Amino acid sequence: MKPTHQPSRRQFIRVTAAAAAATCILPRSGFADKAAGDAAPFKISLAEWSLHRTLRDASKNLTNLDFPRVSKEEFGIDAIEYVNQFFKDKAKDEKYLTDLKQRCEDLGVKSLLIMCDGEGNLGDPNDNARTQAVENHYKWVEAAKFLGCHSIRVNAGSRGSYEEQMKLAADGLRRLSEFAKPHGLNVIVENHGGLSSNGAWLAATIKSTGMDNCGTLPDFGNFRISGGDNPEWYDRYQGVEELMPYAKAVSAKTHDFDADGNEVNTDYDKMMDIVLSHGYHGYVGIEYEGGKLDEYEGIRLTKALLERVAAKVAKKG
């Protein structure tokens, strides 16, 4: 790795603020990424959660700082999506973030977004707790901006009736989006359990924020609304259809594969037809979450599946 000059705290803040001030429009979403004459219907990125078991296994000696290298060298993927759990205490660590950013630059790897968990419920019924949750995300907006990301992914957790949760979540999301907008950052919500896994509810919640930098990250597999003995599931194809008008990223969830390399839970041809029908041509993030295969093998199978789908789409013209 190239030696780097570590900026002072004052330099770090000044560079970040200057970049934010220079941003007069939000980063392009996947709807604007397909250039004329570009045959690729979409691009492939790698979500860090695909390696969560490896990262948590101390014997593997792999950390978040190694993620850009592993993505590029092991899988040939040059765009990545971080998970804040793997550098939880580093959001304000300028030396760490500078090191991570330099590693990406040295490898030619693009940082796309940070998936944020564990910072409180943005739709918490308690006003003080909701405000605290909003403010807890500020540091991740600033870290994402410094790394060159276009978004942070958040959760829309809440409690109460259907309508109450929509109102509460929209309030928290709107306030966080207002903070993120001057930084040129999007706040995007994944279907991630509870009412957020109801496509109609989440789409309406995003719309009600009135913020154009608040959107969705449709995940192909996270459509379980409730658990227990009789879990409630939302139709995944309907859900993605409902979420795509607000999508600023897409998560290609996989668990298991058949002998032909197809995902057994999701018809990828059908699902990607839905994604592309909305004019989305940006990054589709691999998120292997299965437990039967080695994570590296799961990632490779997901990439191969996406490449086959892309080839079919390109062939059809």
GROMACS .gro file of C-alpha atoms in nm:
model
  317
    1MET     CA    1   0.000   0.000   0.000
    2LYS     CA    2   0.121   0.351  -0.079
    3PRO     CA    3   0.229   0.560   0.219
    4THR     CA    4  -0.021   0.833   0.288
    5HIS     CA    5  -0.011   1.166   0.462
    6GLN     CA    6  -0.255   1.167   0.752
    7PRO     CA    7  -0.447   1.496   0.764
    8SER     CA    8  -0.509   1.683   1.083
    9ARG     CA    9  -0.854   1.691   1.237
   10ARG     CA   10  -0.897   2.046   1.105
   11GLN     CA   11  -0.794   1.939   0.753
   12PHE     CA   12  -1.028   1.642   0.767
   13ILE     CA   13  -1.325   1.859   0.859
   14ARG     CA   14  -1.235   2.127   0.602
   15VAL     CA   15  -1.201   1.878   0.315
   16THR     CA   16  -1.528   1.708   0.404
   17ALA     CA   17  -1.715   2.037   0.441
   18ALA     CA   18  -1.574   2.172   0.114
   19ALA     CA   19  -1.681   1.861  -0.072
   20ALA     CA   20  -2.029   1.891   0.075
   21ALA     CA   21  -2.058   2.258  -0.014
   22ALA     CA   22  -1.951   2.187  -0.371
   23THR     CA   23  -2.229   1.935  -0.411
   24CYS     CA   24  -2.526   2.119  -0.558
   25ILE     CA   25  -2.717   1.809  -0.664
   26LEU     CA   26  -2.750   1.464  -0.518
   27PRO     CA   27  -2.532   1.182  -0.652
   28ARG     CA   28  -2.677   1.005  -0.952
   29SER     CA   29  -2.889   0.707  -0.868
   30GLY     CA   30  -2.893   0.383  -1.059
   31PHE     CA   31  -3.157   0.528  -1.288
   32ALA     CA   32  -2.900   0.755  -1.449
   33ASP     CA   33  -2.596   0.530  -1.457
   34LYS     CA   34  -2.643   0.360  -1.796
   35ALA     CA   35  -2.456   0.560  -2.055
   36ALA     CA   36  -2.558   0.558  -2.420
   37GLY     CA   37  -2.402   0.260  -2.595
   38ASP     CA   38  -2.323   0.080  -2.270
   39ALA     CA   39  -2.429  -0.280  -2.327
   40ALA     CA   40  -2.426  -0.379  -1.958
   41PRO     CA   41  -2.782  -0.369  -1.819
   42PHE     CA   42  -2.651  -0.326  -1.464
   43LYS     CA   43  -2.329  -0.334  -1.262
   44ILE     CA   44  -2.231  -0.568  -0.980
   45SER     CA   45  -2.114  -0.466  -0.633
   46LEU     CA   46  -2.041  -0.663  -0.316
   47ALA     CA   47  -2.215  -0.613   0.018
   48GLU     CA   48  -1.987  -0.672   0.315
   49TRP     CA   49  -2.253  -0.878   0.491
   50SER     CA   50  -2.170  -1.156   0.244
   51LEU     CA   51  -1.852  -1.206   0.450
   52HIS     CA   52  -2.000  -1.160   0.797
   53ARG     CA   53  -1.899  -1.505   0.926
   54THR     CA   54  -1.545  -1.466   0.795
   55LEU     CA   55  -1.509  -1.119   0.943
   56ARG     CA   56  -1.632  -1.239   1.282
   57ASP     CA   57  -1.393  -1.536   1.287
   58ALA     CA   58  -1.072  -1.409   1.448
   59SER     CA   59  -0.880  -1.705   1.305
   60LYS     CA   60  -0.943  -1.574   0.953
   61ASN     CA   61  -0.751  -1.255   1.029
   62LEU     CA   62  -0.976  -1.048   0.803
   63THR     CA   63  -1.102  -0.701   0.894
   64ASN     CA   64  -1.303  -0.423   0.733
   65LEU     CA   65  -0.979  -0.269   0.607
   66ASP     CA   66  -0.921  -0.584   0.398
   67PHE     CA   67  -1.267  -0.572   0.240
   68PRO     CA   68  -1.171  -0.361  -0.066
   69ARG     CA   69  -0.878  -0.592  -0.146
   70VAL     CA   70  -1.079  -0.912  -0.104
   71SER     CA   71  -1.360  -0.775  -0.321
   72LYS     CA   72  -1.121  -0.683  -0.603
   73GLU     CA   73  -0.866  -0.963  -0.587
   74GLU     CA   74  -1.087  -1.258  -0.492
   75PHE     CA   75  -1.402  -1.174  -0.687
   76GLY     CA   76  -1.307  -0.911  -0.946
   77ILE     CA   77  -1.563  -0.668  -0.801
   78ASP     CA   78  -1.463  -0.302  -0.784
   79ALA     CA   79  -1.759  -0.151  -0.597
   80ILE     CA   80  -1.839  -0.223  -0.233
   81GLU     CA   81  -2.109  -0.170   0.030
   82TYR     CA   82  -1.992  -0.150   0.389
   83VAL     CA   83  -2.169  -0.266   0.706
   84ASN     CA   84  -2.110  -0.038   1.004
   85GLN     CA   85  -2.099  -0.335   1.245
   86PHE     CA   86  -1.749  -0.414   1.118
   87PHE     CA   87  -1.603  -0.071   1.200
   88LYS     CA   88  -1.854   0.039   1.462
   89ASP     CA   89  -1.617   0.264   1.658
   90LYS     CA   90  -1.445   0.417   1.355
   91ALA     CA   91  -1.708   0.656   1.217
   92LYS     CA   92  -1.518   0.957   1.353
   93ASP     CA   93  -1.168   0.808   1.333
   94GLU     CA   94  -1.002   1.023   1.064
   95LYS     CA   95  -0.685   0.811   1.051
   96TYR     CA   96  -0.883   0.490   1.001
   97LEU     CA   97  -1.115   0.640   0.738
   98THR     CA   98  -0.822   0.791   0.551
   99ASP     CA   99  -0.648   0.452   0.549
  100LEU     CA  100  -0.965   0.281   0.423
  101LYS     CA  101  -1.019   0.543   0.154
  102GLN     CA  102  -0.656   0.519   0.038
  103ARG     CA  103  -0.679   0.142   0.010
  104CYS     CA  104  -0.985   0.180  -0.212
  105GLU     CA  105  -0.810   0.437  -0.429
  106ASP     CA  106  -0.498   0.221  -0.463
  107LEU     CA  107  -0.711  -0.074  -0.577
  108GLY     CA  108  -0.952   0.122  -0.796
  109VAL     CA  109  -1.245   0.022  -0.577
  110LYS     CA  110  -1.550   0.248  -0.538
  111SER     CA  111  -1.726   0.289  -0.202
  112LEU     CA  112  -2.103   0.297  -0.260
  113LEU     CA  113  -2.281   0.299   0.074
  114ILE     CA  114  -2.269   0.214   0.443
  115MET     CA  115  -2.536  -0.015   0.587
  116CYS     CA  116  -2.613   0.119   0.934
  117ASP     CA  117  -2.755  -0.090   1.218
  118GLY     CA  118  -2.765  -0.057   1.595
  119GLU     CA  119  -2.817   0.319   1.610
  120GLY     CA  120  -3.174   0.322   1.739
  121ASN     CA  121  -3.516   0.318   1.575
  122LEU     CA  122  -3.581   0.609   1.342
  123GLY     CA  123  -3.952   0.553   1.400
  124ASP     CA  124  -3.935   0.519   1.778
  125PRO     CA  125  -4.266   0.631   1.939
  126ASN     CA  126  -4.068   0.814   2.208
  127ASP     CA  127  -3.979   1.159   2.074
  128ASN     CA  128  -3.648   1.178   2.259
  129ALA     CA  129  -3.543   0.828   2.154
  130ARG     CA  130  -3.637   0.902   1.792
  131THR     CA  131  -3.437   1.224   1.796
  132GLN     CA  132  -3.141   1.039   1.946
  133ALA     CA  133  -3.164   0.773   1.675
  134VAL     CA  134  -3.163   1.042   1.405
  135GLU     CA  135  -2.860   1.211   1.558
  136ASN     CA  136  -2.679   0.878   1.605
  137HIS     CA  137  -2.674   0.843   1.226
  138TYR     CA  138  -2.511   1.181   1.163
  139LYS     CA  139  -2.161   1.042   1.205
  140TRP     CA  140  -2.229   0.776   0.943
  141VAL     CA  141  -2.350   1.037   0.696
  142GLU     CA  142  -2.023   1.224   0.747
  143ALA     CA  143  -1.813   0.906   0.721
  144ALA     CA  144  -1.997   0.799   0.405
  145LYS     CA  145  -1.936   1.139   0.251
  146PHE     CA  146  -1.564   1.121   0.329
  147LEU     CA  147  -1.535   0.772   0.177
  148GLY     CA  148  -1.712   0.882  -0.141
  149CYS     CA  149  -2.036   0.690  -0.089
  150HIS     CA  150  -2.371   0.802  -0.231
  151SER     CA  151  -2.590   0.672   0.055
  152ILE     CA  152  -2.629   0.531   0.400
  153ARG     CA  153  -2.874   0.243   0.441
  154VAL     CA  154  -3.092   0.268   0.750
  155ASN     CA  155  -3.384   0.083   0.909
  156ALA     CA  156  -3.738   0.210   0.958
  157GLY     CA  157  -3.814   0.037   1.288
  158SER     CA  158  -4.118   0.156   1.479
  159ARG     CA  159  -4.413   0.043   1.693
  160GLY     CA  160  -4.786   0.106   1.683
  161SER     CA  161  -5.056   0.079   1.420
  162TYR     CA  162  -4.988   0.073   1.047
  163GLU     CA  163  -5.060   0.445   1.017
  164GLU     CA  164  -4.880   0.541   1.339
  165GLN     CA  165  -4.563   0.363   1.234
  166MET     CA  166  -4.573   0.529   0.894
  167LYS     CA  167  -4.600   0.874   1.052
  168LEU     CA  168  -4.323   0.808   1.305
  169ALA     CA  169  -4.080   0.648   1.059
  170ALA     CA  170  -4.141   0.922   0.803
  171ASP     CA  171  -4.061   1.184   1.067
  172GLY     CA  172  -3.728   1.025   1.160
  173LEU     CA  173  -3.635   0.958   0.798
  174ARG     CA  174  -3.724   1.312   0.692
  175ARG     CA  175  -3.512   1.468   0.964
  176LEU     CA  176  -3.213   1.247   0.884
  177SER     CA  177  -3.254   1.315   0.513
  178GLU     CA  178  -3.258   1.689   0.583
  179PHE     CA  179  -2.921   1.650   0.757
  180ALA     CA  180  -2.782   1.432   0.478
  181LYS     CA  181  -2.891   1.648   0.185
  182PRO     CA  182  -2.630   1.926   0.218
  183HIS     CA  183  -2.368   1.649   0.226
  184GLY     CA  184  -2.497   1.517  -0.106
  185LEU     CA  185  -2.595   1.189   0.061
  186ASN     CA  186  -2.905   0.974   0.025
  187VAL     CA  187  -3.081   0.800   0.313
  188ILE     CA  188  -3.213   0.468   0.187
  189VAL     CA  189  -3.427   0.211   0.364
  190GLU     CA  190  -3.408  -0.164   0.318
  191ASN     CA  191  -3.702  -0.397   0.366
  192HIS     CA  192  -3.564  -0.544   0.686
  193GLY     CA  193  -3.842  -0.692   0.896
  194GLY     CA  194  -4.160  -0.562   1.053
  195LEU     CA  195  -4.368  -0.327   0.843
  196SER     CA  196  -4.058  -0.230   0.644
  197SER     CA  197  -4.099  -0.570   0.475
  198ASN     CA  198  -4.443  -0.463   0.354
  199GLY     CA  199  -4.363  -0.306   0.017
  200ALA     CA  200  -4.674  -0.089   0.008
  201TRP     CA  201  -4.609   0.047   0.360
  202LEU     CA  202  -4.243   0.127   0.295
  203ALA     CA  203  -4.311   0.290  -0.042
  204ALA     CA  204  -4.581   0.510   0.110
  205THR     CA  205  -4.355   0.597   0.404
  206ILE     CA  206  -4.074   0.708   0.173
  207LYS     CA  207  -4.315   0.913  -0.037
  208SER     CA  208  -4.456   1.085   0.270
  209THR     CA  209  -4.112   1.216   0.375
  210GLY     CA  210  -4.122   1.457   0.080
  211MET     CA  211  -3.744   1.426   0.045
  212ASP     CA  212  -3.588   1.337  -0.289
  213ASN     CA  213  -3.275   1.203  -0.119
  214CYS     CA  214  -3.480   0.953   0.083
  215GLY     CA  215  -3.529   0.626  -0.103
  216THR     CA  216  -3.523   0.250  -0.084
  217LEU     CA  217  -3.280  -0.039  -0.112
  218PRO     CA  218  -3.499  -0.329  -0.227
  219ASP     CA  219  -3.364  -0.659  -0.097
  220PHE     CA  220  -3.478  -0.970  -0.286
  221GLY     CA  221  -3.514  -1.182   0.027
  222ASN     CA  222  -3.610  -0.976   0.333
  223PHE     CA  223  -3.988  -0.997   0.314
  224ARG     CA  224  -4.075  -1.166   0.643
  225ILE     CA  225  -4.299  -0.922   0.828
  226SER     CA  226  -4.329  -1.127   1.146
  227GLY     CA  227  -4.186  -1.449   1.286
  228GLY     CA  228  -4.316  -1.701   1.536
  229ASP     CA  229  -4.504  -2.021   1.464
  230ASN     CA  230  -4.703  -1.863   1.181
  231PRO     CA  231  -4.469  -1.614   1.014
  232GLU     CA  232  -4.620  -1.352   0.787
  233TRP     CA  233  -4.449  -1.314   0.450
  234TYR     CA  234  -4.492  -1.048   0.184
  235ASP     CA  235  -4.465  -1.148  -0.181
  236ARG     CA  236  -4.108  -1.068  -0.280
  237TYR     CA  237  -4.184  -0.985  -0.642
  238GLN     CA  238  -4.470  -0.754  -0.550
  239GLY     CA  239  -4.254  -0.593  -0.283
  240VAL     CA  240  -3.964  -0.519  -0.517
  241GLU     CA  241  -4.211  -0.387  -0.777
  242GLU     CA  242  -4.349  -0.144  -0.519
  243LEU     CA  243  -4.008  -0.034  -0.391
  244MET     CA  244  -3.827   0.015  -0.722
  245PRO     CA  245  -3.972   0.362  -0.800
  246TYR     CA  246  -3.779   0.489  -0.496
  247ALA     CA  247  -3.470   0.267  -0.530
  248LYS     CA  248  -3.123   0.416  -0.519
  249ALA     CA  249  -2.954   0.075  -0.478
  250VAL     CA  250  -3.056  -0.292  -0.509
  251SER     CA  251  -2.958  -0.591  -0.293
  252ALA     CA  252  -2.931  -0.932  -0.460
  253LYS     CA  253  -2.992  -1.165  -0.166
  254THR     CA  254  -2.902  -1.532  -0.204
  255HIS     CA  255  -2.917  -1.829   0.032
  256ASP     CA  256  -2.909  -2.160  -0.155
  257PHE     CA  257  -2.849  -2.276  -0.512
  258ASP     CA  258  -2.963  -2.571  -0.719
  259ALA     CA  259  -2.737  -2.790  -0.935
  260ASP     CA  260  -2.763  -2.539  -1.221
  261GLY     CA  261  -2.650  -2.246  -1.007
  262ASN     CA  262  -2.994  -2.088  -0.972
  263GLU     CA  263  -3.110  -1.940  -0.641
  264VAL     CA  264  -3.378  -2.173  -0.504
  265ASN     CA  265  -3.588  -1.904  -0.333
  266THR     CA  266  -3.586  -1.630  -0.598
  267ASP     CA  267  -3.636  -1.647  -0.973
  268TYR     CA  268  -3.355  -1.411  -1.070
  269ASP     CA  269  -3.469  -1.371  -1.429
  270LYS     CA  270  -3.811  -1.260  -1.308
  271MET     CA  271  -3.671  -1.040  -1.032
  272MET     CA  272  -3.419  -0.863  -1.251
  273ASP     CA  273  -3.685  -0.807  -1.516
  274ILE     CA  274  -3.876  -0.613  -1.249
  275VAL     CA  275  -3.567  -0.413  -1.152
  276LEU     CA  276  -3.476  -0.325  -1.509
  277SER     CA  277  -3.834  -0.246  -1.609
  278HIS     CA  278  -3.810   0.057  -1.380
  279GLY     CA  279  -3.513   0.194  -1.573
  280TYR     CA  280  -3.261   0.096  -1.307
  281HIS     CA  281  -2.914   0.033  -1.449
  282GLY     CA  282  -2.694   0.095  -1.146
  283TYR     CA  283  -2.522  -0.139  -0.904
  284VAL     CA  284  -2.683  -0.462  -0.787
  285GLY     CA  285  -2.513  -0.566  -0.464
  286ILE     CA  286  -2.432  -0.931  -0.396
  287GLU     CA  287  -2.549  -1.026  -0.047
  288TYR     CA  288  -2.491  -1.397   0.010
  289GLU     CA  289  -2.647  -1.495   0.341
  290GLY     CA  290  -2.660  -1.875   0.317
  291GLY     CA  291  -2.517  -2.113   0.573
  292LYS     CA  292  -2.450  -2.425   0.367
  293LEU     CA  293  -2.170  -2.296   0.147
  294ASP     CA  294  -1.841  -2.128   0.220
  295GLU     CA  295  -1.902  -1.753   0.193
  296TYR     CA  296  -1.649  -1.714  -0.087
  297GLU     CA  297  -1.823  -1.985  -0.288
  298GLY     CA  298  -2.164  -1.828  -0.220
  299ILE     CA  299  -2.040  -1.494  -0.348
  300ARG     CA  300  -1.894  -1.652  -0.662
  301LEU     CA  301  -2.217  -1.838  -0.736
  302THR     CA  302  -2.422  -1.520  -0.690
  303LYS     CA  303  -2.192  -1.326  -0.920
  304ALA     CA  304  -2.211  -1.600  -1.185
  305LEU     CA  305  -2.591  -1.598  -1.159
  306LEU     CA  306  -2.609  -1.220  -1.204
  307GLU     CA  307  -2.369  -1.238  -1.498
  308ARG     CA  308  -2.587  -1.502  -1.667
  309VAL     CA  309  -2.895  -1.285  -1.621
  310ALA     CA  310  -2.709  -0.980  -1.757
  311ALA     CA  311  -2.596  -1.180  -2.061
  312LYS     CA  312  -2.954  -1.289  -2.134
  313VAL     CA  313  -3.078  -0.931  -2.107
  314ALA     CA  314  -2.802  -0.801  -2.331
  315LYS     CA  315  -2.873  -1.072  -2.588
  316LYS     CA  316  -3.239  -0.976  -2.599
  317GLY     CA  317  -3.129  -0.622  -2.672
   0.00000   0.00000   0.00000
